[in-house]
Short mmCIF file of C-alpha atoms in Angstrom, two decimals:
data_model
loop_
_atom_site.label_atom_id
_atom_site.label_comp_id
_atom_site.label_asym_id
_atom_site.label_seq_id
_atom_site.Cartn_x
_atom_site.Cartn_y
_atom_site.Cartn_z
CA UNK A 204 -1.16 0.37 13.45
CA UNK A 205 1.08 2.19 15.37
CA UNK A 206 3.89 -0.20 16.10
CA UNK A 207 4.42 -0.66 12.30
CA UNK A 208 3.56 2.82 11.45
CA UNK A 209 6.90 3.57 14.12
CA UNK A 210 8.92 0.57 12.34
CA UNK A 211 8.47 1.88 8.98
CA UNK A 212 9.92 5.36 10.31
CA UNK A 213 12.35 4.15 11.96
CA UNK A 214 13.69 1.95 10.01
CA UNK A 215 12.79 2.78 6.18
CA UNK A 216 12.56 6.88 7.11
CA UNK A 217 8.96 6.72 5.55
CA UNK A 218 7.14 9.14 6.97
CA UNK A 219 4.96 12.28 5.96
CA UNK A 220 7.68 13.44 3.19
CA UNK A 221 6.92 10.36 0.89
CA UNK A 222 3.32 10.99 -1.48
CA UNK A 223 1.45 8.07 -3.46
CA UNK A 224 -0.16 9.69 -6.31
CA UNK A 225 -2.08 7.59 -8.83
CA UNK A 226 -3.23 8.10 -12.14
CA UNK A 227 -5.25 5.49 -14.27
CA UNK A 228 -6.42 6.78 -17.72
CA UNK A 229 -10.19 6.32 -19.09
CA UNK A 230 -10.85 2.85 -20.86
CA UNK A 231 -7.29 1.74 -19.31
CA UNK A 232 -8.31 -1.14 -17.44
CA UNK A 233 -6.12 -4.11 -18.10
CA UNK A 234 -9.58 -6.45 -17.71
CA UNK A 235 -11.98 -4.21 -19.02
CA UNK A 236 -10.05 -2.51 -22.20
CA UNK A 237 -12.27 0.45 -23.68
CA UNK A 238 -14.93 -0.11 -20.63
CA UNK A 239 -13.60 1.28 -17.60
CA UNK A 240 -12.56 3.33 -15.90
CA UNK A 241 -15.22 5.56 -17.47
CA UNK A 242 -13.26 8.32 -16.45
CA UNK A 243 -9.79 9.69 -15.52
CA UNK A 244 -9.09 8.28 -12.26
CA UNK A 245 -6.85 10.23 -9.62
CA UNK A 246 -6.21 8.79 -5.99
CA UNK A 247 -3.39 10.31 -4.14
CA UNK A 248 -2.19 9.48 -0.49
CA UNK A 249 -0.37 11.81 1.51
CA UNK A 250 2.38 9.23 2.43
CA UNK A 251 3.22 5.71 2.73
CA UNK A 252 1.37 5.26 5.49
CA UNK A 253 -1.80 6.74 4.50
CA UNK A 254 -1.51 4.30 1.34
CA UNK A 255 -0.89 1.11 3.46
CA UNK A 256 -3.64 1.73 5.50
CA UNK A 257 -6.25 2.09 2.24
CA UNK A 258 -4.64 -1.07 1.66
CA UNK A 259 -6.56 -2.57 4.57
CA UNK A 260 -8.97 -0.45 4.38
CA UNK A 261 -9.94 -1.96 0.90
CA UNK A 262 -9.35 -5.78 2.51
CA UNK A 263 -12.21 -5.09 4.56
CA UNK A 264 -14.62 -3.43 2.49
CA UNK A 265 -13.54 -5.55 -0.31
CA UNK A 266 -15.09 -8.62 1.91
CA UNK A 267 -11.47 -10.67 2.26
CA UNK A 268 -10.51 -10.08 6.03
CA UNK A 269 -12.38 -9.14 9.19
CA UNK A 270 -10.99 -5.98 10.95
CA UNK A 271 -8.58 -7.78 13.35
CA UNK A 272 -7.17 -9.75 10.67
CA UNK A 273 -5.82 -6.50 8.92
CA UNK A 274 -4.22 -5.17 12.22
CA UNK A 275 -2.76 -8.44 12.63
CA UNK A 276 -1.32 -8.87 9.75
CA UNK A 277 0.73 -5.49 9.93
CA UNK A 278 2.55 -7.54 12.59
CA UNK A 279 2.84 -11.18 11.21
CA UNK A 280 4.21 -9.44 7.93
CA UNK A 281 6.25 -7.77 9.48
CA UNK A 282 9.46 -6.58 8.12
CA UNK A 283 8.52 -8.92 5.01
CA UNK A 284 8.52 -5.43 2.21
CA UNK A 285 12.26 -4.49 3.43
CA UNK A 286 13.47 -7.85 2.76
CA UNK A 287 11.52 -7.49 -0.85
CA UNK A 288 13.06 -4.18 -0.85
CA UNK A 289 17.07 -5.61 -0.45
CA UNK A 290 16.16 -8.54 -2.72
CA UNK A 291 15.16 -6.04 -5.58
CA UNK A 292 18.19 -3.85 -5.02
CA UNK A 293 20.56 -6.86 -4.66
CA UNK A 294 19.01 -8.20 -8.19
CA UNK A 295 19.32 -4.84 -9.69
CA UNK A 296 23.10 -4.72 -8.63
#
């Protein structure tokens, strides 16, 4: 993780000043209406890079990849969310 952990500060500046916080309301679920979650739900990360790597993290425990396939990934994807990033900006003008 640490090559794209030093790309993303280098070039996108994220680093420990950006938080994830995340809030998802009892009986919000978009599949499960009125069922779950059963109760307020609050998951916060302490930066962008915290958050990407619960995004692996869940990969894994979620069954999808094996552990090298989530470190590897960081590098074939690489650079692949800043050229989302310009898209979105270029479409929003």
């Amino acid at each position: 993780h640490e090559f794209v952990d030093s790309w993303l500060t280098t070039n996108l500046g994220i680093d420990d000043s950006i938080s994830v916080n995340l809030t998802f309301d009892k009986f919000s679920s978009k599949t499960e209406p009125g069922f779950s979650p059963s109760a307020d739900i609050n998951i916060e990360f302490k930066d962008m890079l915290s958050f990407k790597d619960a995004c692996g993290e869940s990969r894994l425990k979620g069954g999808m990849h094996f552990t090298k396939s989530v470190s590897d990934a960081y590098k074939l994807c690489e650079g692949i969310g800043y050229i989302g990033g310009n898209y979105a900006q270029d479409l929003w003008g």
